[in-house]
Coordinates of C-alpha atoms in Angstrom, one line a residue:
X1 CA -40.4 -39.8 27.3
X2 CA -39.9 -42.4 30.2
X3 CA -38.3 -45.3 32.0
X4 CA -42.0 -46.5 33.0
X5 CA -44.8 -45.0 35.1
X6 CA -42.9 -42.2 36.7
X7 CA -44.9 -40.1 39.4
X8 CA -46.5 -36.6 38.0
X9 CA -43.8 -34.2 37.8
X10 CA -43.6 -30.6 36.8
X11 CA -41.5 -32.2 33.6
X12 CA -44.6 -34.7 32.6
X13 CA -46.6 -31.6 33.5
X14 CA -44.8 -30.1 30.5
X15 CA -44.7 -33.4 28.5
X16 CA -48.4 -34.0 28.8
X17 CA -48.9 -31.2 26.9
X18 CA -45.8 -32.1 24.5
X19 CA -47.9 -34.3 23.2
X20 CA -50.8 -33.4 21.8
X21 CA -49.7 -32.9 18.2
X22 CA -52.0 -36.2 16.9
X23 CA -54.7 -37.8 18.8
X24 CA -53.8 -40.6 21.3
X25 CA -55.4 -43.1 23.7
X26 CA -54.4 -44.5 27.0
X27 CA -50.8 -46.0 26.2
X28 CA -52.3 -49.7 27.7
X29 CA -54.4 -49.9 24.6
X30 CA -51.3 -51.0 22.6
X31 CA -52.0 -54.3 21.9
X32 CA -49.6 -57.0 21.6
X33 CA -50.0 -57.8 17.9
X34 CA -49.3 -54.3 16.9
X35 CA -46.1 -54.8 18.5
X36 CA -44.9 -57.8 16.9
X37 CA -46.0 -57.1 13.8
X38 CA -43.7 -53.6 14.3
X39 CA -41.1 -55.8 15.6
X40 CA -41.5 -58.6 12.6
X41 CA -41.5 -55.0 10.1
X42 CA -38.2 -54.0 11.8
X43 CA -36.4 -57.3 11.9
X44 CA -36.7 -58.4 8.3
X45 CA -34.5 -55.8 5.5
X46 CA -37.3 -53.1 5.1
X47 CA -37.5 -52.3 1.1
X48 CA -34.9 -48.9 0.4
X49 CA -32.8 -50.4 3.5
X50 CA -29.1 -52.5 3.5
X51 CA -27.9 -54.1 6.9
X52 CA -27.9 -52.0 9.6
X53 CA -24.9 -49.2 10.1
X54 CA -22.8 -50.0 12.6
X55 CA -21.1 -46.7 13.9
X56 CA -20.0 -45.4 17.7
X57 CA -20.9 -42.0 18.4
X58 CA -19.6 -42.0 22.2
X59 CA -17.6 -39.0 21.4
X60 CA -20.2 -37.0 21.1
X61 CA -22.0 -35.0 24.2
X62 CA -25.0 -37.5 25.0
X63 CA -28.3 -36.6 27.8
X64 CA -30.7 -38.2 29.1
X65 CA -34.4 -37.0 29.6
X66 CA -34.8 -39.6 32.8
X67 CA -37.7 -37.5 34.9
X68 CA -37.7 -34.3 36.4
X69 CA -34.8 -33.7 39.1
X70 CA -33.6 -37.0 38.6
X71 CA -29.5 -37.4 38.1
X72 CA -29.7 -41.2 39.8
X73 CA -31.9 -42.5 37.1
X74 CA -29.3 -40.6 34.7
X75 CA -26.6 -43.0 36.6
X76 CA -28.9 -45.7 36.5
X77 CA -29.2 -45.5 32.5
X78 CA -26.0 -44.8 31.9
X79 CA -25.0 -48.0 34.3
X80 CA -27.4 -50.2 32.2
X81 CA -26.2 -48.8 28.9
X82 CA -22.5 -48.3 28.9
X83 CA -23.2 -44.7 28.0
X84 CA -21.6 -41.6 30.0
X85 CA -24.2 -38.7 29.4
X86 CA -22.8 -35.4 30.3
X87 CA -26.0 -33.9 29.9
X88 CA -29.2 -33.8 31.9
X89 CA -32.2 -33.1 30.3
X90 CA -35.0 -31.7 32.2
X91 CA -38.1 -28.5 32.0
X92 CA -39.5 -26.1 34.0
X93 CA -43.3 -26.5 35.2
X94 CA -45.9 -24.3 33.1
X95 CA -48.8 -24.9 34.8
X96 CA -48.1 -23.1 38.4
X97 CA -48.1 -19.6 37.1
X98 CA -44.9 -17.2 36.9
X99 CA -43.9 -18.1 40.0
X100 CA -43.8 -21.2 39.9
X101 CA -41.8 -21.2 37.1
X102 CA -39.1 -19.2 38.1
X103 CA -38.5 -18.4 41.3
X104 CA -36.3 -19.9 43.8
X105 CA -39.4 -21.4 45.9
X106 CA -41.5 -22.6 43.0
X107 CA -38.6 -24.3 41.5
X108 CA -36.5 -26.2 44.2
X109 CA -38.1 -29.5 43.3
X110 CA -36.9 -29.4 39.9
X111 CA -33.3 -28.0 40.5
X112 CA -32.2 -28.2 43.5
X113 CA -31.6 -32.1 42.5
X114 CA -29.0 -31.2 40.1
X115 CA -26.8 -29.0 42.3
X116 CA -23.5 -30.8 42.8
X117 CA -24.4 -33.2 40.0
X118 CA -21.8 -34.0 37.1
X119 CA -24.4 -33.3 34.5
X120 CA -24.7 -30.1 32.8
X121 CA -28.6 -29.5 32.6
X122 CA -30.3 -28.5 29.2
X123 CA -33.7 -27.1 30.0
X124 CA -37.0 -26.7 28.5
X125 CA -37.9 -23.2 29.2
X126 CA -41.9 -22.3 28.1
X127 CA -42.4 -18.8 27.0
X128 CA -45.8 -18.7 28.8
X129 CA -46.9 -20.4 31.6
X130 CA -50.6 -21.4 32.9
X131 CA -52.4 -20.9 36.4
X132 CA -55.5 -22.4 36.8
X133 CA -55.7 -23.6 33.8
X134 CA -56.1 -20.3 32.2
X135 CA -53.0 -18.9 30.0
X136 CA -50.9 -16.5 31.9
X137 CA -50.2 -13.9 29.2
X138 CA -49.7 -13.9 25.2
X139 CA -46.9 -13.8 22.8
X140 CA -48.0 -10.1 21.7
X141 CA -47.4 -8.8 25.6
X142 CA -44.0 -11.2 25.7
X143 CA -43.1 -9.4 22.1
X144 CA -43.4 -6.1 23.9
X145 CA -41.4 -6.6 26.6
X146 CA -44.4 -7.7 29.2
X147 CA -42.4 -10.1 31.1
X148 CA -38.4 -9.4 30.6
X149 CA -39.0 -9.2 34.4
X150 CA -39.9 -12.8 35.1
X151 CA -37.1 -13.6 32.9
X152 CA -34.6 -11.5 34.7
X153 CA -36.0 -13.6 38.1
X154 CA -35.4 -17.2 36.3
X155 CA -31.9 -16.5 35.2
X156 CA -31.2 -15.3 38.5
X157 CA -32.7 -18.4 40.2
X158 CA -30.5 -20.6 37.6
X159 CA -27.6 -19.0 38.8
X160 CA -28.8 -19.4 42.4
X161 CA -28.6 -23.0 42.2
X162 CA -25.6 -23.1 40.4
X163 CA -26.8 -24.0 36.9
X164 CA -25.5 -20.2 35.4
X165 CA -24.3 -22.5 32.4
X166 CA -27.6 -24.3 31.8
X167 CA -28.5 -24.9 28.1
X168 CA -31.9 -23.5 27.4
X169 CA -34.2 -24.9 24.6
X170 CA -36.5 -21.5 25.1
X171 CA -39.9 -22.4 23.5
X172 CA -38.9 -25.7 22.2
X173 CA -41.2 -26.9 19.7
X174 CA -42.5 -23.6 18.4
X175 CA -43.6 -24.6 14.6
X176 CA -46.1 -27.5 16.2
X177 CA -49.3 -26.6 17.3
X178 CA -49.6 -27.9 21.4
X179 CA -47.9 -25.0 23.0
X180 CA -49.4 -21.7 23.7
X181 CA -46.3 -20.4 22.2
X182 CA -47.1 -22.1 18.9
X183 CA -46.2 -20.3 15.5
X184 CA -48.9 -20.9 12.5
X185 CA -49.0 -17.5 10.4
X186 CA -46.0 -14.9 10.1
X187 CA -47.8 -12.5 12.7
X188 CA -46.9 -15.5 15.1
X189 CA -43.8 -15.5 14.2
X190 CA -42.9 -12.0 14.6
X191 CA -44.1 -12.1 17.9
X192 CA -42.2 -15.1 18.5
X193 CA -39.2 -13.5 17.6
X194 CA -39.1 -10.4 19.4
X195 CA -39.9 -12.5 22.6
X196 CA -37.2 -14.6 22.0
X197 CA -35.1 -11.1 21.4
X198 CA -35.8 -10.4 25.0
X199 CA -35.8 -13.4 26.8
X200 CA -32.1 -13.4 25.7
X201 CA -31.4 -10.2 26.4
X202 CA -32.8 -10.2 29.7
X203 CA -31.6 -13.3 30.7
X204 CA -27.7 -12.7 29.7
X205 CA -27.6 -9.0 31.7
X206 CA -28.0 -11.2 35.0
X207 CA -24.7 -11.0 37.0
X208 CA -23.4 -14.8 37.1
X209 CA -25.0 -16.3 33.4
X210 CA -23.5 -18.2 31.3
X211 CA -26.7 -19.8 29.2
X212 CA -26.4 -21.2 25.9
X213 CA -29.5 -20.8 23.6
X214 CA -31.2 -23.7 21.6
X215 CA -33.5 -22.7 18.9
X216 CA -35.2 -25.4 19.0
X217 CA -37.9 -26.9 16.2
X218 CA -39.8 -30.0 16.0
X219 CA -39.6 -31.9 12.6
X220 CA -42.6 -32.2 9.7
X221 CA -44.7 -30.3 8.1
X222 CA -46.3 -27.8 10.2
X223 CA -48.5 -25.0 9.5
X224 CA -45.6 -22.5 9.4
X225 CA -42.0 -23.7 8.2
X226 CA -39.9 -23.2 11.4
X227 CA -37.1 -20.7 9.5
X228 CA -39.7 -17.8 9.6
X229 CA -39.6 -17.8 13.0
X230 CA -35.4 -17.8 13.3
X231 CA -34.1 -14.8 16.0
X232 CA -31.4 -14.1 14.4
X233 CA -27.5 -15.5 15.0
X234 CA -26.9 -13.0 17.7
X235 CA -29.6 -14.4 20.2
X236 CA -29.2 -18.4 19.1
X237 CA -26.5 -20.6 20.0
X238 CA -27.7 -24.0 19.2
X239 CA -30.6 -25.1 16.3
X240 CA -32.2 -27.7 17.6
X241 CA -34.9 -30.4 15.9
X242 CA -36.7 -33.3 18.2
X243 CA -37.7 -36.2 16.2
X244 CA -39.6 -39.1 16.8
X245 CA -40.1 -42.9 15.7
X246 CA -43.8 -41.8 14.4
X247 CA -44.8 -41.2 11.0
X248 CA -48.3 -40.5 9.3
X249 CA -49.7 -41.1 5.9
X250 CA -47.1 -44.1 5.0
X251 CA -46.7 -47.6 6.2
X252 CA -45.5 -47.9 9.3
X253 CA -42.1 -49.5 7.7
X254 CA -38.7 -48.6 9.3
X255 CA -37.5 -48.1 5.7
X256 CA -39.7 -45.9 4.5
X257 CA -39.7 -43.9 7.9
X258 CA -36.1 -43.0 7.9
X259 CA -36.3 -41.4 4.3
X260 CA -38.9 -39.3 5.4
X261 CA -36.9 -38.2 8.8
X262 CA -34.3 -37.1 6.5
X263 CA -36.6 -35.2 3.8
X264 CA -39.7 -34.3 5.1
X265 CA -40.0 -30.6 5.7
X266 CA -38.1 -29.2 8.9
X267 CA -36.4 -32.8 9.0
X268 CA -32.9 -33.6 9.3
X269 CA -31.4 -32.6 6.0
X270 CA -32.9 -29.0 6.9
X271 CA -31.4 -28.9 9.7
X272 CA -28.3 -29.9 8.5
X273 CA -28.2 -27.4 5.8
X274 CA -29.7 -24.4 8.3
X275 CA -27.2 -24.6 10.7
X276 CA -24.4 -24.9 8.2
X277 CA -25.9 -21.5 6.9
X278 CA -26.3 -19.6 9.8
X279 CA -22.3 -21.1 10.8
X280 CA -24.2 -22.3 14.3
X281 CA -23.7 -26.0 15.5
X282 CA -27.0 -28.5 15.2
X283 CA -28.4 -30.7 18.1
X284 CA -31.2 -32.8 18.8
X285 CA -32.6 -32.6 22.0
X286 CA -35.1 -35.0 21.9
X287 CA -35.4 -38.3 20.0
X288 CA -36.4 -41.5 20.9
X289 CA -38.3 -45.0 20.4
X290 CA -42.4 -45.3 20.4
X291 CA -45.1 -47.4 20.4
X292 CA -47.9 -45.5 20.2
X293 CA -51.6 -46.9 20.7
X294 CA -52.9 -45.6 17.4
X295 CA -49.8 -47.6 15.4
X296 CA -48.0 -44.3 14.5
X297 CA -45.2 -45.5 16.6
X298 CA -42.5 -48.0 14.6
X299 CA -42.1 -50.1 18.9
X300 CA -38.6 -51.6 18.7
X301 CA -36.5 -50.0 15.9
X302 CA -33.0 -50.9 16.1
X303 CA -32.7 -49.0 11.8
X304 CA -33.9 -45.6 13.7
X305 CA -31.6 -45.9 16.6
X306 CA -28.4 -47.3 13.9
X307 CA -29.3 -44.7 11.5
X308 CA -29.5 -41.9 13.9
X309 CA -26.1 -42.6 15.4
X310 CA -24.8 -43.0 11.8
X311 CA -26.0 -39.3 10.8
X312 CA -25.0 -37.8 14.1
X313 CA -21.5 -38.8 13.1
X314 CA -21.6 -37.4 10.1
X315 CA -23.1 -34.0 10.7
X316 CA -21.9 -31.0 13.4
X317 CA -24.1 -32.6 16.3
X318 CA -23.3 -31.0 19.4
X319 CA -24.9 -32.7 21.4
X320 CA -28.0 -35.2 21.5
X321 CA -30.4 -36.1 24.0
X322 CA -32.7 -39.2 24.0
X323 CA -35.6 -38.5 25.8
X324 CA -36.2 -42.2 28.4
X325 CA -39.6 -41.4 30.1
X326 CA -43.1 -43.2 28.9
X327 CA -45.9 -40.6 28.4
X328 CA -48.9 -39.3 27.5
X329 CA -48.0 -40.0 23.7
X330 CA -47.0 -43.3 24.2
X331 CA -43.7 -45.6 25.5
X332 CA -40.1 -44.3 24.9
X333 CA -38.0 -46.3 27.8
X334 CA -35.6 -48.0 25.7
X335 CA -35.0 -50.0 28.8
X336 CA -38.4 -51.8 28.8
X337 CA -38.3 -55.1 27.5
X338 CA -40.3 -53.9 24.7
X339 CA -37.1 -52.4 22.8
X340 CA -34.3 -55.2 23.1
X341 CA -33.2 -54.9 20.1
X342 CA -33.1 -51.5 19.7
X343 CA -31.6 -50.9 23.2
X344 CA -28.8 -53.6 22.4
X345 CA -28.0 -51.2 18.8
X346 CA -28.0 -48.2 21.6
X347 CA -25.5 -49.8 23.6
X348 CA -23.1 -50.7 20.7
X349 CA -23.4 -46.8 19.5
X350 CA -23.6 -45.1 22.4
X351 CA -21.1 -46.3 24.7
X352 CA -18.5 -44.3 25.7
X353 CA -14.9 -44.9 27.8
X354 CA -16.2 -41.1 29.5
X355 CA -18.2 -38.7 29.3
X356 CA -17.8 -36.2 26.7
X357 CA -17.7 -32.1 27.7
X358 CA -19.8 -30.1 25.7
X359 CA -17.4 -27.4 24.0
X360 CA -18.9 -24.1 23.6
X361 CA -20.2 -23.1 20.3
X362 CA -18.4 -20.1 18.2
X363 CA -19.3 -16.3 18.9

């Protein structure tokens, strides 16, 4: 999400579309009341809640989601916050056609920035992209092998500018319903499945890779639970789960939110208890704050940021990522003044002495 109005990148290119899951208006339509009456919610002891967990998860792999080719906004946040991300979050543009998602030309903007930088970069890669605004393919033609070529031209380009060990959250989001790659029915899924088959394959042939996978689900209930549409532990290195401040059809309470984060279908305790099965590591590559201007967002949280550091320690989190750019859906910069309280729990979880490597998950 965002550190404020950011110009229009190929990332918010991706985001925009991110972020269509509920309907929304213009973020400057949150008014001020709805805000402190979230922030009055937060501060007083929700009902189901105790005091607020107080537990430093520094050790743990953190990145940033800052903006699209943008390590000094990464330095800048992790400056502000006392935190030493290791990881750069970032995504490939979807809306310039094939080429423009994965050849060298069509994707200097986006990572040519990170060469040299200390950050290891986890990327969103979409499984189809647009031109024109018109879909440039289907998941059936992806199933059957249509495009193991473009795939075979991305990795190389990753390896070209020296991000051959790039983390790849390959159709991130697949159980929600905003991506052309969306899963709702099991026919979806198979097709989702054999694409991922090959994306994989194709990608890990290229002289020079070194990628690491990310399975990579968004939490609640969605038309299809997100396990039908599982590759298989040969192809996945990482399951992943983004989740949100927002909740829908309770009150907008941080202690009735958390609860749900947990339970809810495709939440955190299923993730817990899906990676422990399949023996892979969990991670969450998104997560972060929102005010939203249809009241869905809990604004300045400090129980979601306390809690989620609390679970991360107690779970196999490889890493985490909080996502730090304002958009479409609503605000998310934990540095706006709109969050102190949640960015001052943030600092006293998050900090770190260094950054943390990311160790490499078990064949």
């Amino acid at each position: 999400m965002s550190t404020g109005p950011v110009p229009p990148s190929p990332a918010m290119t991706a985001t925009t579309a991110r972020f269509t899951r509920r309907p929304v208006g213009p973020v400057a339509l949150v008014a001020g009341a709805l805000l402190a009456a979230m922030v009055a919610g937060c501060s007083s002891t929700p009902a189901g809640t105790t005091t607020l967990p107080s537990v430093n998860v520094g050790s743990v792999p953190l990145g940033i989601y800052a903006g699209s080719g943008e390590p000094t906004r990464i330095a800048g946040f992790a400056a502000r916050t006392g935190a030493k991300p290791s990881l750069a979050s970032d995504y490939l543009p979807r809306t310039n056609g094939w080429a423009g998602m994965v050849t060298v030309n069509g994707l200097r903007r986006v990572l040519a920035p990170w060469q040299g930088s200390r950050y290891r970069l986890v990327l969103g890669v979409p499984m189809l992209p647009t031109h024109a605004g018109h879909q440039d393919g289907t998941m059936t033609e992806g199933a059957a092998g249509r495009y193991d070529g473009e795939f075979t031209t991305l990795a190389r380009t990753l390896v070209h500018y020296g991000q051959g060990d790039a983390i790849l959250r390959v159709g991130w989001e697949f159980n929600g319903t905003w991506y052309p790659w969306s899963v709702t029915n099991r026919t979806e899924a198979a097709h989702f499945v054999g694409y991922f088959h090959d994306i994989v394959t194709s990608m890990r042939a290229v002289p020079g890779a070194d990628f690491r996978f990310v399975w990579n689900a968004t939490s609640g209930s969605e038309p299809l639970a997100a396990s039908y549409s599982y590759p298989g532990n040969a192809y996945v290195d990482y399951i992943g789960l983004d989740l949100y401040d927002q909740v829908w059809g309770i009150p907008q309470e941080p202690g009735l939110a958390w609860p749900r984060y947990v339970t809810e279908v495709d939440g955190l305790q299923w993730l817990a208890s899906f990676a422990s099965a399949h023996q892979k590591p969990a991670v969450i590559p998104e997560w972060g704050l929102t005010i939203r201007s249809d009241g869905h967002g809990l604004g300045d949280d400090p129980l979601y940021v306390a809690k989620m550091a609390q679970w991360i320690s107690t779970h196999h989190v490889a890493f985490t990522s909080y996502f730090d750019v304002d958009a479409p859906d609503g605000q998310h910069d934990i540095l706006d003044h709109a969050f102190a309280r949640s960015l001052a729990v943030f600092e006293r979880s998050f900090a770190a002495a260094r950054p943390s490597p990311l160790l490499a998950p078990a064949s």
